[in-house]
PDB file of C-alpha atoms in Angstrom:
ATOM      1  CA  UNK A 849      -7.342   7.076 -51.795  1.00  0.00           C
ATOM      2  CA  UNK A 850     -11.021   6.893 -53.300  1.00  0.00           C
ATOM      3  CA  UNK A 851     -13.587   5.992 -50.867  1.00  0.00           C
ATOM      4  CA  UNK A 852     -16.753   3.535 -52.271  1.00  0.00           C
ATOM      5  CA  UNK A 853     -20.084   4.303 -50.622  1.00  0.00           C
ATOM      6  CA  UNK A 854     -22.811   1.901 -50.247  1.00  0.00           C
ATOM      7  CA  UNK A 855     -26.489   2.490 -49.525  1.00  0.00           C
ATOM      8  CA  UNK A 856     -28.263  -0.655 -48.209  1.00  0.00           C
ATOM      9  CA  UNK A 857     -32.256  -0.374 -47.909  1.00  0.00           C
ATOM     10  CA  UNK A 858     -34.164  -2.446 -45.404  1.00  0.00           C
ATOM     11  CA  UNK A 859     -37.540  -3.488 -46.022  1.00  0.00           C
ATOM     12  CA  UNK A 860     -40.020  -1.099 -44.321  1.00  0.00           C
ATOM     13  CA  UNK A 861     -41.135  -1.501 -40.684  1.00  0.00           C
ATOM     14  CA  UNK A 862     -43.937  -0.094 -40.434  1.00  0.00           C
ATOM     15  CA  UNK A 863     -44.001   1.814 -43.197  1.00  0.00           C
ATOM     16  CA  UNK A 864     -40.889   3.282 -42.215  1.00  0.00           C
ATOM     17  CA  UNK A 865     -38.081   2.449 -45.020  1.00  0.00           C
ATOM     18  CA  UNK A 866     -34.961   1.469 -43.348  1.00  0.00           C
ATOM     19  CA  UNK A 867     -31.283   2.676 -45.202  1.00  0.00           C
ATOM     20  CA  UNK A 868     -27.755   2.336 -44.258  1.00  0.00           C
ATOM     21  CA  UNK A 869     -24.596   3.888 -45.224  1.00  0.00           C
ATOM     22  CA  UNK A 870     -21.556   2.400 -45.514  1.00  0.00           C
ATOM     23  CA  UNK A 871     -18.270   4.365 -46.877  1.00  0.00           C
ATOM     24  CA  UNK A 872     -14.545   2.395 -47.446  1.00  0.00           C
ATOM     25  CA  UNK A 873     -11.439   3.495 -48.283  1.00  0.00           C
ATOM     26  CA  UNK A 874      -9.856   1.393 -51.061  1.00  0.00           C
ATOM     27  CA  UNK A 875      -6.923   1.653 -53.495  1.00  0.00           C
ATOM     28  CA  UNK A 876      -7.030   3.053 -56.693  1.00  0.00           C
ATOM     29  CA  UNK A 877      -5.880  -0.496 -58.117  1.00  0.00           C
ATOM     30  CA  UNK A 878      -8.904  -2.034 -56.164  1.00  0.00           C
ATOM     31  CA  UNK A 879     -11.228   0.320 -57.567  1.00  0.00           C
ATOM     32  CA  UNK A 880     -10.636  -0.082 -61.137  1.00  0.00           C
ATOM     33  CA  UNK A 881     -10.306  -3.987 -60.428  1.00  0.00           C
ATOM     34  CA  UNK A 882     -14.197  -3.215 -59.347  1.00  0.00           C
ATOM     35  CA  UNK A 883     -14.720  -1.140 -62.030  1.00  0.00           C
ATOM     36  CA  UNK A 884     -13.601  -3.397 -64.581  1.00  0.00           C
ATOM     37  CA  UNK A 885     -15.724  -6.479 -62.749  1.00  0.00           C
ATOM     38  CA  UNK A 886     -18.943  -4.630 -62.702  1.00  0.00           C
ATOM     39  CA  UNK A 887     -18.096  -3.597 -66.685  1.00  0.00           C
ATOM     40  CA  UNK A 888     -17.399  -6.661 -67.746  1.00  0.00           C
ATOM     41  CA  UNK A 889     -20.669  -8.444 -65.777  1.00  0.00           C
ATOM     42  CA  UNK A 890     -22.705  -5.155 -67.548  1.00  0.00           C
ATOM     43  CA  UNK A 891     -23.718  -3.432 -64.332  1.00  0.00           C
ATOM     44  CA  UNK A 892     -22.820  -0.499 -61.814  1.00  0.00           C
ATOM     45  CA  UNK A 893     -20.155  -1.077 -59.765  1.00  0.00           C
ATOM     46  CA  UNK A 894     -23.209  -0.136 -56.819  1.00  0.00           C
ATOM     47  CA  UNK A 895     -24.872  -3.065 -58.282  1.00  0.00           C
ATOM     48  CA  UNK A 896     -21.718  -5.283 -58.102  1.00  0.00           C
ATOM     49  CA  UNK A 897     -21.341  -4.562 -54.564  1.00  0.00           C
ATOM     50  CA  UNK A 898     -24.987  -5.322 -53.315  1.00  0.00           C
ATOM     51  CA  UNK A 899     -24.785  -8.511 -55.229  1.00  0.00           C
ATOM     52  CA  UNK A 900     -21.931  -9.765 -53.121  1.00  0.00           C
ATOM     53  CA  UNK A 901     -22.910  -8.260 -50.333  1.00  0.00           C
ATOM     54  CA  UNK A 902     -26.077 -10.632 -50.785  1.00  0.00           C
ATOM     55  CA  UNK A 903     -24.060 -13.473 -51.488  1.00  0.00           C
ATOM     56  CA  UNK A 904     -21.880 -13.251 -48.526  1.00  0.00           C
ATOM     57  CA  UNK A 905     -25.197 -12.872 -46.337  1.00  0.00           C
ATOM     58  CA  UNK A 906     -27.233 -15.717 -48.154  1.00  0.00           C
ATOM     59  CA  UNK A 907     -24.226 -18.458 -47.239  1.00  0.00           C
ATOM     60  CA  UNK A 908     -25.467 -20.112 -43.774  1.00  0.00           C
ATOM     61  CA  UNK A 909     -21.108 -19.865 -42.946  1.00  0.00           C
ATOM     62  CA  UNK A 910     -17.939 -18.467 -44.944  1.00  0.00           C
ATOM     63  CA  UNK A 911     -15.133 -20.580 -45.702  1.00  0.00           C
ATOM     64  CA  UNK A 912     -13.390 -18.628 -42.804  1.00  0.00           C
ATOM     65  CA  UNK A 913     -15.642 -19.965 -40.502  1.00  0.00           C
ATOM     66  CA  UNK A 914     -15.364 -23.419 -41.823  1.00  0.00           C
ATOM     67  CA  UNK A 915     -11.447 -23.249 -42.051  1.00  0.00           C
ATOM     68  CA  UNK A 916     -11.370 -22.278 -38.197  1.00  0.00           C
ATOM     69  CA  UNK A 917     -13.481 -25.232 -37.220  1.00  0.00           C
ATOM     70  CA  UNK A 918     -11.665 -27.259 -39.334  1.00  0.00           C
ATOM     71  CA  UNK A 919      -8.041 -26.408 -37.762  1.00  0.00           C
ATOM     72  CA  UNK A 920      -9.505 -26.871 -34.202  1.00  0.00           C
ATOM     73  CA  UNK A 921     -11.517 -29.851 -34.237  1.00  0.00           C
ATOM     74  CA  UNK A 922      -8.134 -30.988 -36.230  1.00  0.00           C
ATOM     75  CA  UNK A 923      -5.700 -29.892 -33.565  1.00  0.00           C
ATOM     76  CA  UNK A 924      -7.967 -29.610 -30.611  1.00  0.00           C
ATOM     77  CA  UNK A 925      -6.128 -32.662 -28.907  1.00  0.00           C
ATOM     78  CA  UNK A 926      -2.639 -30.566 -29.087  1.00  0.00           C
ATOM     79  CA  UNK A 927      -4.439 -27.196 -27.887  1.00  0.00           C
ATOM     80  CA  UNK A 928      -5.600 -29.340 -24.990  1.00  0.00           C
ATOM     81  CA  UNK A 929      -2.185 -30.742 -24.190  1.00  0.00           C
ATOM     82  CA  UNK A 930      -0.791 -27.420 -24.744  1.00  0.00           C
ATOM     83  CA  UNK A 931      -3.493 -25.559 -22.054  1.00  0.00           C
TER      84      UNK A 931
END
């Protein structure tokens, strides 16, 4: 299973440059779904990550989030009944 490493670089405290590591195991059908993306967008797959990593940080809440408050301000009268 190919792994995909990702080095994330913090602005410098202090002069002191901050970087993370982050290593995932994915499926080879997931990595050349990646591969393709970042090909067909003209960049590294590295730079494909980081992008969407930004873009996930950058939204103030995911549609997860939003979907769970949804369902239990929707069906917070049966949870209630159900306690």
């Amino acid at each position: 299973m190919p792994k995909i490493s990702v080095m994330l670089n913090f602005p410098s405290i202090q002069g002191v440059k901050a970087v993370a590591s982050i290593t995932i195991d994915i499926s080879d059908e997931q990595l050349q779904k990646l591969q393709t993306l970042a090909q067909e967008n003209g960049i590294s797959l590295e730079d494909l990550l980081r992008a969407r990593i930004e873009d996930w940080l950058s939204q103030p809440t995911s549609e997860f989030a939003q979907a769970t408050n949804y369902v239990l301000k929707k069906n917070a009268e049966l949870y209630w009944r159900l306690a």
